[in-house]
Coordinates of C-alpha atoms in Angstrom, one line a residue:
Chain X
X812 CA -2.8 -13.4 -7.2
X813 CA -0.9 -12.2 -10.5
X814 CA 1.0 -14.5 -11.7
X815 CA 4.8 -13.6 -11.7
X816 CA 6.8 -16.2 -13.8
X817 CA 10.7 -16.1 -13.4
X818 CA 13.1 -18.2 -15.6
X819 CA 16.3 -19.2 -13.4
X820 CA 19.3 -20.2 -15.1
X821 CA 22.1 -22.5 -13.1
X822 CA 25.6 -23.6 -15.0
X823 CA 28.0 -22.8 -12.5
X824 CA 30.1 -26.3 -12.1
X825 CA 28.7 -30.0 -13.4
X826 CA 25.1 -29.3 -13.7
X827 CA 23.1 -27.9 -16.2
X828 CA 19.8 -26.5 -15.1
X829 CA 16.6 -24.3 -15.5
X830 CA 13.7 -23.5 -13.6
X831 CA 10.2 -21.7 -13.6
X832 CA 9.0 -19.9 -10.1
X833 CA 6.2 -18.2 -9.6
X834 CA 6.2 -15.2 -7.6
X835 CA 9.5 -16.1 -5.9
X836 CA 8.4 -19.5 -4.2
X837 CA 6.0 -21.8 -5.8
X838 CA 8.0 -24.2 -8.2
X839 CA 6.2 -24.7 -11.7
X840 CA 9.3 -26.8 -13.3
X841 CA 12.9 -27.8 -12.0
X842 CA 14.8 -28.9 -14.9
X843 CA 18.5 -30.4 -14.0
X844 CA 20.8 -32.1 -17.1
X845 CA 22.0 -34.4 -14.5
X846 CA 23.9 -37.5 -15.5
X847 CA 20.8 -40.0 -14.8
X848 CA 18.2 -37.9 -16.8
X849 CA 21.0 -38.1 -19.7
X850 CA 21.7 -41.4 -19.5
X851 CA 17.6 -42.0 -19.4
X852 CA 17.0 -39.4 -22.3
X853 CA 20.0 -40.6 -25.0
X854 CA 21.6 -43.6 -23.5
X855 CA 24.6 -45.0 -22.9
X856 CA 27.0 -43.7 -19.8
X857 CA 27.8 -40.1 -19.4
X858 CA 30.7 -39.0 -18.3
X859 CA 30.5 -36.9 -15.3
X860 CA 32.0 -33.8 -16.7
X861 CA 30.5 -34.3 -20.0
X862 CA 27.3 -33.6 -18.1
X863 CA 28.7 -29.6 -18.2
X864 CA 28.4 -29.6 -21.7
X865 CA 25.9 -26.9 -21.0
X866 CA 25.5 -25.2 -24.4
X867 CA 24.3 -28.7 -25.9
X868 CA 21.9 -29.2 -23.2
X869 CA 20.5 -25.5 -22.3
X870 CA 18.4 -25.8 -25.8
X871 CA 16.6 -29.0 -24.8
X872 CA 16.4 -28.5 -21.1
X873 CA 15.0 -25.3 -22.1
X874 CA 11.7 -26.8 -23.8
X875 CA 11.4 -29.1 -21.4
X876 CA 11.3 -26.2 -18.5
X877 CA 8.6 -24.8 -20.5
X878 CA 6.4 -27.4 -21.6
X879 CA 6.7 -28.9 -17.4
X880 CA 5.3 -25.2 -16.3
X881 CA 2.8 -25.9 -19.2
X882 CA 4.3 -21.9 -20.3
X883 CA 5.4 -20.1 -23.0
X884 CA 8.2 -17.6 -23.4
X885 CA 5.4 -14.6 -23.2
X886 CA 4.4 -15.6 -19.9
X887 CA 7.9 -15.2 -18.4
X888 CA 8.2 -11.8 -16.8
X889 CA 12.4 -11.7 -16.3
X890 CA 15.1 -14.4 -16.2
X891 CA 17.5 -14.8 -13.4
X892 CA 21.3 -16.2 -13.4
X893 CA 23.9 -17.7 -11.8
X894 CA 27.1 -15.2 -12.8
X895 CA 29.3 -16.3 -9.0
X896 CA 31.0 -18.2 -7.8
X897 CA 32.1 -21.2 -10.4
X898 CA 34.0 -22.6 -13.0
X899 CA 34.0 -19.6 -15.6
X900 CA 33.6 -21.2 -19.3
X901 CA 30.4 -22.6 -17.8
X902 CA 29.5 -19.6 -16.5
X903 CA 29.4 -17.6 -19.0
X904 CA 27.4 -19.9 -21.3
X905 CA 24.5 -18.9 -18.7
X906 CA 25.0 -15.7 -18.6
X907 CA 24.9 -15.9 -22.1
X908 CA 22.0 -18.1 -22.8
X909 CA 20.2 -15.4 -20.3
X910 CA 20.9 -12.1 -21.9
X911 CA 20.3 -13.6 -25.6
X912 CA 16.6 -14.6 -24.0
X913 CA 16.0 -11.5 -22.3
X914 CA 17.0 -9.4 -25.0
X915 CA 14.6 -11.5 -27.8
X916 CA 11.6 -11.6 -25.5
X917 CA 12.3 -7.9 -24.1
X918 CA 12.3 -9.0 -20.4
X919 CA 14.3 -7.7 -17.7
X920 CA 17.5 -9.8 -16.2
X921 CA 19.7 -10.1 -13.2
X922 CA 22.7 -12.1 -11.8
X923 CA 22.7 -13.8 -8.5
X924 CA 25.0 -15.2 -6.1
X925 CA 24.9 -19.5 -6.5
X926 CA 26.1 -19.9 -2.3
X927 CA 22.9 -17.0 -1.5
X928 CA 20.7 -19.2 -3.8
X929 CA 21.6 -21.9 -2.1
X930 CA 20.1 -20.6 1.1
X931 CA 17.3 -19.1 -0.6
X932 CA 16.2 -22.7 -1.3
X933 CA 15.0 -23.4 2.3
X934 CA 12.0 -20.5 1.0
X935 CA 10.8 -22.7 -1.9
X936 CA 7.4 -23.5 -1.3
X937 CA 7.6 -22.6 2.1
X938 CA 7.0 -19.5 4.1
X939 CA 9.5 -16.4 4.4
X940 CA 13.0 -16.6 6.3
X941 CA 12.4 -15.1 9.6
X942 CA 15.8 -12.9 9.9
X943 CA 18.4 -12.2 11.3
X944 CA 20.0 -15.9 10.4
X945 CA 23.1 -18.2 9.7
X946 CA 22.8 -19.7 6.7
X947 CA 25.4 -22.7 5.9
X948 CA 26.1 -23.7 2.9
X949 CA 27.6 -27.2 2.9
X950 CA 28.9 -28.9 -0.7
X951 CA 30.7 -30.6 -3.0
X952 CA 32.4 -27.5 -3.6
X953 CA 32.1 -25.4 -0.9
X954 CA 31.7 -25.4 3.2
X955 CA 30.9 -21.8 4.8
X956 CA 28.7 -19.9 7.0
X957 CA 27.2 -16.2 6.7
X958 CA 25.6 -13.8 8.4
X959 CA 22.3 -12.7 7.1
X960 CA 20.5 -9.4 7.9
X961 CA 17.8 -10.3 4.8
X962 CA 18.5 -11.2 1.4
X963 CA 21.1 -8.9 -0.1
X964 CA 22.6 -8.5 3.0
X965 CA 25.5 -11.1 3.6
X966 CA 28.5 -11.3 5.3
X967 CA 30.7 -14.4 5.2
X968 CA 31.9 -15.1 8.8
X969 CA 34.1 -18.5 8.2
X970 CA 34.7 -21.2 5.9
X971 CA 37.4 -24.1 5.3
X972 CA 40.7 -23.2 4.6
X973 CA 41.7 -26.3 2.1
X974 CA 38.6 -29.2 1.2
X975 CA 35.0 -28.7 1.2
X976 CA 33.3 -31.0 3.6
X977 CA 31.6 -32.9 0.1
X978 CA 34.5 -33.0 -1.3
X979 CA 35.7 -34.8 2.1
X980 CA 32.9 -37.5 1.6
X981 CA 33.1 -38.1 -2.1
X982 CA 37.4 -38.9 -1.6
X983 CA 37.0 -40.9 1.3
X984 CA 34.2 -42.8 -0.4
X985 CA 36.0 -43.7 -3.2
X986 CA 39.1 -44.5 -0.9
X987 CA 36.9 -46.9 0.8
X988 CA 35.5 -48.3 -3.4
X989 CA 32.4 -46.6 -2.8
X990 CA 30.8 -45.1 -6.4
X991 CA 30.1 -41.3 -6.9
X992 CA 28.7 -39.0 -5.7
X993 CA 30.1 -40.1 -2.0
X994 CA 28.0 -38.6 0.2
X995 CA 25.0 -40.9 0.4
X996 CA 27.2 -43.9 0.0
X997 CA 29.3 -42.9 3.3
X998 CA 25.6 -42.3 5.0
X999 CA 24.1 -46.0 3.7
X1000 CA 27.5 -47.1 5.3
X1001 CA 27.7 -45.8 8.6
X1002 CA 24.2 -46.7 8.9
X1003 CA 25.2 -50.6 8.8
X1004 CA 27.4 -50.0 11.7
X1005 CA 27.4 -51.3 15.0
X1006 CA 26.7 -48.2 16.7
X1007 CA 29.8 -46.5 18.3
X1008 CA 30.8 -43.0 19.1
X1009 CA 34.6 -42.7 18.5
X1010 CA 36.1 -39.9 16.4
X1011 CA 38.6 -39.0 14.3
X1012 CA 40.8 -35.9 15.7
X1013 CA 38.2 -32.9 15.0
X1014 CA 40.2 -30.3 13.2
X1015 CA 40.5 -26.6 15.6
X1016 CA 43.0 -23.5 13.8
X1017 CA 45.8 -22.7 15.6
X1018 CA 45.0 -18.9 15.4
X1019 CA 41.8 -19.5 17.5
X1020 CA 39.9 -19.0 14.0
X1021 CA 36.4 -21.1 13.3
X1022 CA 37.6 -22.3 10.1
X1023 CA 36.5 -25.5 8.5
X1024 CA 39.4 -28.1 7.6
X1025 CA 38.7 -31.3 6.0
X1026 CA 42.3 -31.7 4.6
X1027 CA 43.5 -33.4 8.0
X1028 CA 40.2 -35.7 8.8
X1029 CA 40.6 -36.9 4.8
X1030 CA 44.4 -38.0 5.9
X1031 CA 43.3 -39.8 9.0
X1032 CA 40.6 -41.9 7.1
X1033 CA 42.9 -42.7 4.5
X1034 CA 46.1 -44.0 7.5
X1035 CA 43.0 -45.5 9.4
X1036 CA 42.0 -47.9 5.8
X1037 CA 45.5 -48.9 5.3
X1038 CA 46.1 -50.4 8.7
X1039 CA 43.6 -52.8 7.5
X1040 CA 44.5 -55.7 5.4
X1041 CA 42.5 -56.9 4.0
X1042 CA 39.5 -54.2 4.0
X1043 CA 36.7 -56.2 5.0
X1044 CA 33.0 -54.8 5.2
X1045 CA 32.7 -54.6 8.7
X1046 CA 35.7 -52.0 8.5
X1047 CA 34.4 -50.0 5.6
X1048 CA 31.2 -49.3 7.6
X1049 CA 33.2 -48.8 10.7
X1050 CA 35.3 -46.0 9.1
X1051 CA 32.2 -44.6 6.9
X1052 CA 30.8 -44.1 10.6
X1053 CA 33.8 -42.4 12.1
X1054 CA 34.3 -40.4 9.6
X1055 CA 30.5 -39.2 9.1
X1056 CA 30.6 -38.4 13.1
X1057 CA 33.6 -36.2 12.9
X1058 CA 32.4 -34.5 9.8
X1059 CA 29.3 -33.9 11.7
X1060 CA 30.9 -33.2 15.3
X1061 CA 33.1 -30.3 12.8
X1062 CA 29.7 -28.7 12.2
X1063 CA 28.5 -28.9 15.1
X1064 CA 31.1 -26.9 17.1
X1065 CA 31.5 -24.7 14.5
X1066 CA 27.7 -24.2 14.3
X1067 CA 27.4 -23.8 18.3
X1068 CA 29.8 -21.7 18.8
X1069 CA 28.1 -19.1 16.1
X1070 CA 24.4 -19.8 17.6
X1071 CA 26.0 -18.4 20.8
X1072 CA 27.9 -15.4 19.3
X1073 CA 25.1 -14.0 17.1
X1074 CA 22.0 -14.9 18.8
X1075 CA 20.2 -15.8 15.3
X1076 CA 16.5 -16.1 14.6
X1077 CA 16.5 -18.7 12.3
X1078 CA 19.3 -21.3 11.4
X1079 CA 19.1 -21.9 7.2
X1080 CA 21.6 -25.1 5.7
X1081 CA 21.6 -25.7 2.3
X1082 CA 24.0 -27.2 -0.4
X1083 CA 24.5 -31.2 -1.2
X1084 CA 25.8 -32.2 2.2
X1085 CA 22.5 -30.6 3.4
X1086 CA 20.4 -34.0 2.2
X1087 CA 23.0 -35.8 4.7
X1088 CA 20.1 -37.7 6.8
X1089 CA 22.5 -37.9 9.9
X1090 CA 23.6 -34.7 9.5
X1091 CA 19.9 -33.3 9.5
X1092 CA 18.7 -35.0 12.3
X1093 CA 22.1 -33.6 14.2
X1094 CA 20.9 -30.4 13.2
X1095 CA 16.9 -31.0 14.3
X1096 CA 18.5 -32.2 17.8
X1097 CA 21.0 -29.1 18.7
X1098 CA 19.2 -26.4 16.8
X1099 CA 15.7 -26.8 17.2
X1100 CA 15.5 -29.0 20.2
X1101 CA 18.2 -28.0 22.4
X1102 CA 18.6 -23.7 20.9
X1103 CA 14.7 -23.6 20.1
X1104 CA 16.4 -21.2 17.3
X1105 CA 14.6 -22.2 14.2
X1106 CA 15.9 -24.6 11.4
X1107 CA 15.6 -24.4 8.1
X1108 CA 16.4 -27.2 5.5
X1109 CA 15.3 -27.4 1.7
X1110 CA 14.1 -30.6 0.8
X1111 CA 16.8 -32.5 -0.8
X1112 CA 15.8 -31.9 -4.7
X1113 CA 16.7 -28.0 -3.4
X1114 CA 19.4 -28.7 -1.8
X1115 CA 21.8 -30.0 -4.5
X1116 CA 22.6 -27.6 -7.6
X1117 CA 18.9 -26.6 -9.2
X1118 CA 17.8 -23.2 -10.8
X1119 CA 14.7 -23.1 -9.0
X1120 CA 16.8 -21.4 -6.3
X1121 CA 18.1 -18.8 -8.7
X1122 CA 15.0 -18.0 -10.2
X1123 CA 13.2 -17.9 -6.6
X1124 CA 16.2 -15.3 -5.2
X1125 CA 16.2 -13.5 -8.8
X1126 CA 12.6 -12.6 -8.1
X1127 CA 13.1 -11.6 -4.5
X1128 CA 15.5 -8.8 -6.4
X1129 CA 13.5 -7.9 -9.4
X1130 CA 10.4 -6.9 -7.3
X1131 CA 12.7 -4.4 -5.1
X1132 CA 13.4 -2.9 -9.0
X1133 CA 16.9 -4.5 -9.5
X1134 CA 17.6 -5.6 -12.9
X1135 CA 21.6 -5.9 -14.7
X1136 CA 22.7 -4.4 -17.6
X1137 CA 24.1 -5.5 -20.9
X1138 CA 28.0 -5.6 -20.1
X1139 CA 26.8 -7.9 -16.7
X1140 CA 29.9 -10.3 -16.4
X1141 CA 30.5 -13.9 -14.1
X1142 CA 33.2 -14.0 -11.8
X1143 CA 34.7 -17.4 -10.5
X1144 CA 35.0 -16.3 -6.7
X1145 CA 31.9 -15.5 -4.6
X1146 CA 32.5 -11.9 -3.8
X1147 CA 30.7 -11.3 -0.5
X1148 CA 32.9 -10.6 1.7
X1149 CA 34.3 -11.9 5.1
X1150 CA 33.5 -9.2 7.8
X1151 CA 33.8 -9.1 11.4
X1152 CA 30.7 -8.4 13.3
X1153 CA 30.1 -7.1 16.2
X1154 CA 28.3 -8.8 18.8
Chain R
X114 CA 66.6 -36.7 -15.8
X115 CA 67.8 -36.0 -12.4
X116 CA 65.8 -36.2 -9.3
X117 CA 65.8 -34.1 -6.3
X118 CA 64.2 -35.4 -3.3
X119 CA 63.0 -33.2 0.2
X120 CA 62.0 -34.9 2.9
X121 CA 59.2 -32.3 4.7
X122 CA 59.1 -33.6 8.6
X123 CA 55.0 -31.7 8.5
X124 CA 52.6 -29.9 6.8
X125 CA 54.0 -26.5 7.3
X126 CA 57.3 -27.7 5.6
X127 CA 55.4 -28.3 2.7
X128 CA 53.9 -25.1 3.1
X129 CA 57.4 -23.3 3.4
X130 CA 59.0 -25.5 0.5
X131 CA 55.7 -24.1 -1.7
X132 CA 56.7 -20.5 -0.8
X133 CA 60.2 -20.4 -1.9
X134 CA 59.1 -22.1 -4.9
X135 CA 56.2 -19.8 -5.5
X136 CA 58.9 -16.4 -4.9
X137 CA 61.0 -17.6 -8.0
X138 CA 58.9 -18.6 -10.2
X139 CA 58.4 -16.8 -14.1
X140 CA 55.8 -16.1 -16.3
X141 CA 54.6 -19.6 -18.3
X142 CA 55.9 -21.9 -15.6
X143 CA 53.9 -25.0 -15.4
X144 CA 53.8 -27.2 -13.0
X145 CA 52.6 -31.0 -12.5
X146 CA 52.2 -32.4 -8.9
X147 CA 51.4 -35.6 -8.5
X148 CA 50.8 -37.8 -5.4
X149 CA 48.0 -39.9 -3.6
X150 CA 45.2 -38.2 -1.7
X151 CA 46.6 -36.5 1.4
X152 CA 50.3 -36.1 0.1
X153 CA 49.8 -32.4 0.5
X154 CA 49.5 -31.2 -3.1
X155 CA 47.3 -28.5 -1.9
X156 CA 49.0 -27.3 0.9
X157 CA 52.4 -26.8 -1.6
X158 CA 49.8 -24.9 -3.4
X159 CA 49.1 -21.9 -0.7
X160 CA 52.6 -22.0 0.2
X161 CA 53.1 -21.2 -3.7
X162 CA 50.6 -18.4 -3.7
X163 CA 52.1 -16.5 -0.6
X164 CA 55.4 -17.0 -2.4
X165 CA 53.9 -15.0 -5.4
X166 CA 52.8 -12.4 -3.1
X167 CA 48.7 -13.8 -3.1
X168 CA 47.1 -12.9 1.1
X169 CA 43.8 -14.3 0.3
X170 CA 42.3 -18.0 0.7
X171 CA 43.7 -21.1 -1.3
X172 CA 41.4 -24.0 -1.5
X173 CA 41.1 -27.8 -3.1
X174 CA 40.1 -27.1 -6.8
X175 CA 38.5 -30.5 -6.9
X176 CA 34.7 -29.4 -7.4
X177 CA 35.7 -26.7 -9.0
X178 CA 38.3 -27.9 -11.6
X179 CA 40.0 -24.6 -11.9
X180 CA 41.0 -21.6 -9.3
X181 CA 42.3 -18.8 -10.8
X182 CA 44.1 -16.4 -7.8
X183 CA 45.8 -12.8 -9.3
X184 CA 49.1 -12.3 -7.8
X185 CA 50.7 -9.3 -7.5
X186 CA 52.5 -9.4 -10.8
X187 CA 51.0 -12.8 -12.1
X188 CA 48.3 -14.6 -12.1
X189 CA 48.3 -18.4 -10.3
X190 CA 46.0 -20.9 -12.5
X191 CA 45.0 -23.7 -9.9
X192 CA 43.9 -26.8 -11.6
X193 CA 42.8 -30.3 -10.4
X194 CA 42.4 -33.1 -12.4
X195 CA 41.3 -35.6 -10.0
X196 CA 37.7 -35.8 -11.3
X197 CA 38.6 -35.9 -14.7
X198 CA 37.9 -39.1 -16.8
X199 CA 39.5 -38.3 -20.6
X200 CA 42.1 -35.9 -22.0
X201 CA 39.1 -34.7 -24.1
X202 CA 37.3 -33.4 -20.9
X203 CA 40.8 -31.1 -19.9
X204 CA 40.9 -30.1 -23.5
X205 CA 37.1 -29.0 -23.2
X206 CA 37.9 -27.1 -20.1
X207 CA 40.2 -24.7 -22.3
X208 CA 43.8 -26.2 -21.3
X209 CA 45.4 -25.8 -24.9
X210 CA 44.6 -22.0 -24.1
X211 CA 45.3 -21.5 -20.4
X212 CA 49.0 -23.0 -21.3
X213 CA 49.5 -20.4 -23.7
X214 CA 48.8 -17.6 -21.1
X215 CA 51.6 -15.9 -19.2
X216 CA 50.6 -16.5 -15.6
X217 CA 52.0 -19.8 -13.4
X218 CA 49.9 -23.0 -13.8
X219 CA 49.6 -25.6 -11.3
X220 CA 48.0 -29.1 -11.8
X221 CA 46.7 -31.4 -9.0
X222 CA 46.9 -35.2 -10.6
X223 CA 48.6 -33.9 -13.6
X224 CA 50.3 -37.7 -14.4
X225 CA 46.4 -38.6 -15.3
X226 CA 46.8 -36.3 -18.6
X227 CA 50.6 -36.7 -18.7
X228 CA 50.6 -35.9 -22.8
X229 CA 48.6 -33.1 -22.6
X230 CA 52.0 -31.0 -20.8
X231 CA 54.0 -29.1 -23.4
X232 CA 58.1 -30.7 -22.7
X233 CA 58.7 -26.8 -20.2
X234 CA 56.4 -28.3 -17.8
X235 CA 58.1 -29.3 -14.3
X236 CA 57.2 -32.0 -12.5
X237 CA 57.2 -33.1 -8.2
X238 CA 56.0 -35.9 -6.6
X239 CA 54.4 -36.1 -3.9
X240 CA 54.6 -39.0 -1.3
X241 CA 53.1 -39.9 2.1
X242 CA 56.7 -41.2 4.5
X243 CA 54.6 -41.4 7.4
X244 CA 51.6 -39.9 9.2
X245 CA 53.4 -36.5 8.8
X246 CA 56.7 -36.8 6.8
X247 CA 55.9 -36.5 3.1
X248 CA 58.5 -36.6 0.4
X249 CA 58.3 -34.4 -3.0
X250 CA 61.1 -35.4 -5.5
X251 CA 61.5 -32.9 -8.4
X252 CA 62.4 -33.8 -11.6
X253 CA 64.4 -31.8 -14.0
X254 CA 64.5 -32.9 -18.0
X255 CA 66.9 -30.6 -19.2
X256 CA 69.7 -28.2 -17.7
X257 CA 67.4 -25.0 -17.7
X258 CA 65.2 -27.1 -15.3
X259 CA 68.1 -28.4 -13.4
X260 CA 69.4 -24.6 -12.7
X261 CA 65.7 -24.0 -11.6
X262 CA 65.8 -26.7 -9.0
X263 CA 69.3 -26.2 -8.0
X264 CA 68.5 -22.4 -7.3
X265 CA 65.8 -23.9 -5.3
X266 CA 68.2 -25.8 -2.9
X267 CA 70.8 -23.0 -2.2
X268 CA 67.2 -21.1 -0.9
X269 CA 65.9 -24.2 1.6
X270 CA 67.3 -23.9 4.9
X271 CA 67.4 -27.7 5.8

């Protein structure tokens, strides 16, 4: 087969990355500035936010993208962005780097949506997304569920109304002196646990709404670690365990109540949380086993922030003849909208 | 400096006290709420926003450093400073240009940076009384801030 080669570009919040995909799906190079590959590349401790510096980094991520595909810039056939949603000075250093390169090597570009790319990750090398679905994204930064006809066809259904769900794990973590980023702290932690099955109060809207809320679970961890004095291990892991349940038990509901509603084909979660190992086998027991609806997880180096996913959805639109223009901006809020569907 | 303290009995008080503030606020207010995780920074926040007239979603800027919401008449900068490490990273972030702007900002953790606020900025704090009561004290540095919080007062019910 012809090889297509498509340069994703990914600067939304903290990390700086770049990818090469070939025809939408097979992964020639992921390249993410994260704070380890830094701190391995020019020593000394990086601050975590000093990891966004994205215009010092896209020039040297940007050979090494290359010279990992074992490519040159004439072999790349278009470059896809990230322009929603995110933080947008870092944005638009993307956006930028990606129009100056496309308009040097006379290629084709396009914008994407970062939460769509997310979900598009479960497709790197793997098969095709059998649609309709309900693709989750769970994050640092974000916590919602869409309806998905195909690619280019989302609606948002619900999301949280105050803290994202990583967001949840990365403050209680540090509540309880756990380092960052929280998440697979709080999952070493709870797995040290004697095993027990008690919750925190799982968070319902009082308008009968599906909404996420994290704000309220966060405020019970934090009451639950002051009544002990002093913190000893035993409590730590106790709480990391509780609180991972009722994070999970949150999904859960939400997710079972939206299986029922919309009847999809396949079930897609991506984002950080996604690598949550107790939250994927929750998943593997209610979707798959107990729904038979399929499930589909990227493995973990897809589910955190990467460009391969950009690059792999940016294809998906170039080859249906979508390219943007010149005057293409980034916006900081992810535009699809919330629609109510019919069912 | 003179203090004024509310004690909120829940969350939707905090909400409520948000959107009076939020319905008199003017162009180049800033605003730096402090408190401990859970004190209800954010939910002030939304009550804020429906005070300036905003009917969409409000959420934690934490991951995302900076939420910018459009108002009717203003535009609402959200900040959160909670992952932040140096006044260098804030400064990097744009801040010495956002505070020129005319909109409203607002800064979650704003005591972590407490030199970077130019002397207009007005400060709460925001405390955790018990598993629902929360206390926000406001502090005035000069009499134009006072009259701002006094008008506040004659507005809140309680």
């Amino acid at each position: 087969m012809e090889r297509r080669l498509i340069l994703g570009v990914e600067s939304s919040c903290d990390e700086t990355a770049l990818a090469i995909v070939d025809q939408g799906r097979y992964v020639l190079s992921n390249c993410v500035a994260s704070q380890a590959h830094l701190h391995r590349k020019y020593g000394g401790v990086v601050p975590e936010v000093a990891a966004r510096n994205h215009l010092q980094w896209f020039p040297i991520l940007l050979k090494e993208t290359l010279a990992k595909a074992q490519v040159g810039f004439e072999d790349l056939a278009g470059i896809a962005v990230t322009s929603e949603p995110g933080l947008i000075g870092a944005l638009l250093i993307g956006l930028s780097l990606a129009k100056g390169l496309a308009f040097r090597l006379q290629i084709p570009f396009l914008t994407v949506n970062h939460l769509e790319a997310h979900l598009y990750a479960a497709e790197l090398n793997e098969a095709p997304i059998e649609f309709p679905a309900l693709g989750m994204v769970i994050s640092g930064g974000h916590t919602e569920v869409y309806w998905i006809e195909h690619w280019g066809k989302c609606q948002l259904l619900i999301e949280t109304r105050d803290d994202a769900a990583g967001e949840a794990f990365d403050k209680v973590a540090k509540l309880l002196g756990l380092p960052y980023p929280g998440g697979p702290e709080i999952d070493r932690l709870a797995l040290q646990a004697e095993p027990r099955q008690d919750l925190f109060p799982v968070s319902k809207m009082k308008d009968g709404s599906l909404d996420f809320s994290f704000s309220g679970l966060k405020t019970a961890a934090l009451l639950e670690i002051q009544k002990y004095q002093p913190l000893l291990e035993t409590h730590k892991h106790r709480i990391a365990l509780k609180f991972q349940l009722t994070v999970i038990e949150q999904i859960k509901h939400r997710l079972l109540e939206m299986m029922r509603t919309y009847h999809p084909t396949t079930v897609i979660v991506g984002g950080g949380v996604a690598g949550n190992l107790a939250l994927r086998s929750m998943l593997q027991m209610e979707v798959e086993q107990k729904m038979n609806i399929r499930l589909r997880i990227p493995v973990r180096e897809y589910c955190s922030d990467n460009a391969a996913m950009i690059a792999g959805l940016g294809t998906y639109y170039f080859t249906r003849g979508k390219h943007s223009s010149w005057n293409a901006s980034a916006f900081p809020v992810d535009r699809i909208r919330r629609e109510v569907i019919k069912k | 400096m003179i203090t004024t303290s509310f004690v909120l009995t829940d969350e939707q008080q905090t909400f409520e006290l948000g959107t009076i503030v939020g319905a008199q606020a003017s162009p180049g207010e800033i605003w730096n709420l402090s408190g401990d995780l859970g004190t209800g920074k954010t939910v002030f926040v939304q009550g804020f926003a429906k005070g300036l007239g905003f009917s969409g979603k409000v959420t934690s800027p934490t991951f995302a450093l900076q939420n910018i919401y459009p108002c009717p008449t203003i535009i609402l900068y959200h900040f959160d400073w909670y992952r932040l490490l140096t006044s260098d990273e804030v400064e990097a972030l744009g801040w010495m240009e956002w505070i020129e702007k005319k909109g409203v900002i607002l800064v979650e953790w704003g005591n972590k940076f407490k030199n970077l606020f130019p002397q207009r900025t007005l400060s709460v704090e925001f405390e955790m009384v018990s598993e629902n009561q929360r206390r926000l004290t406001f502090l005035a540095m000069d009499e134009e801030q006072s009259a701002r919080i006094e008008e506040l007062m004659r507005c809140w019910p309680q």
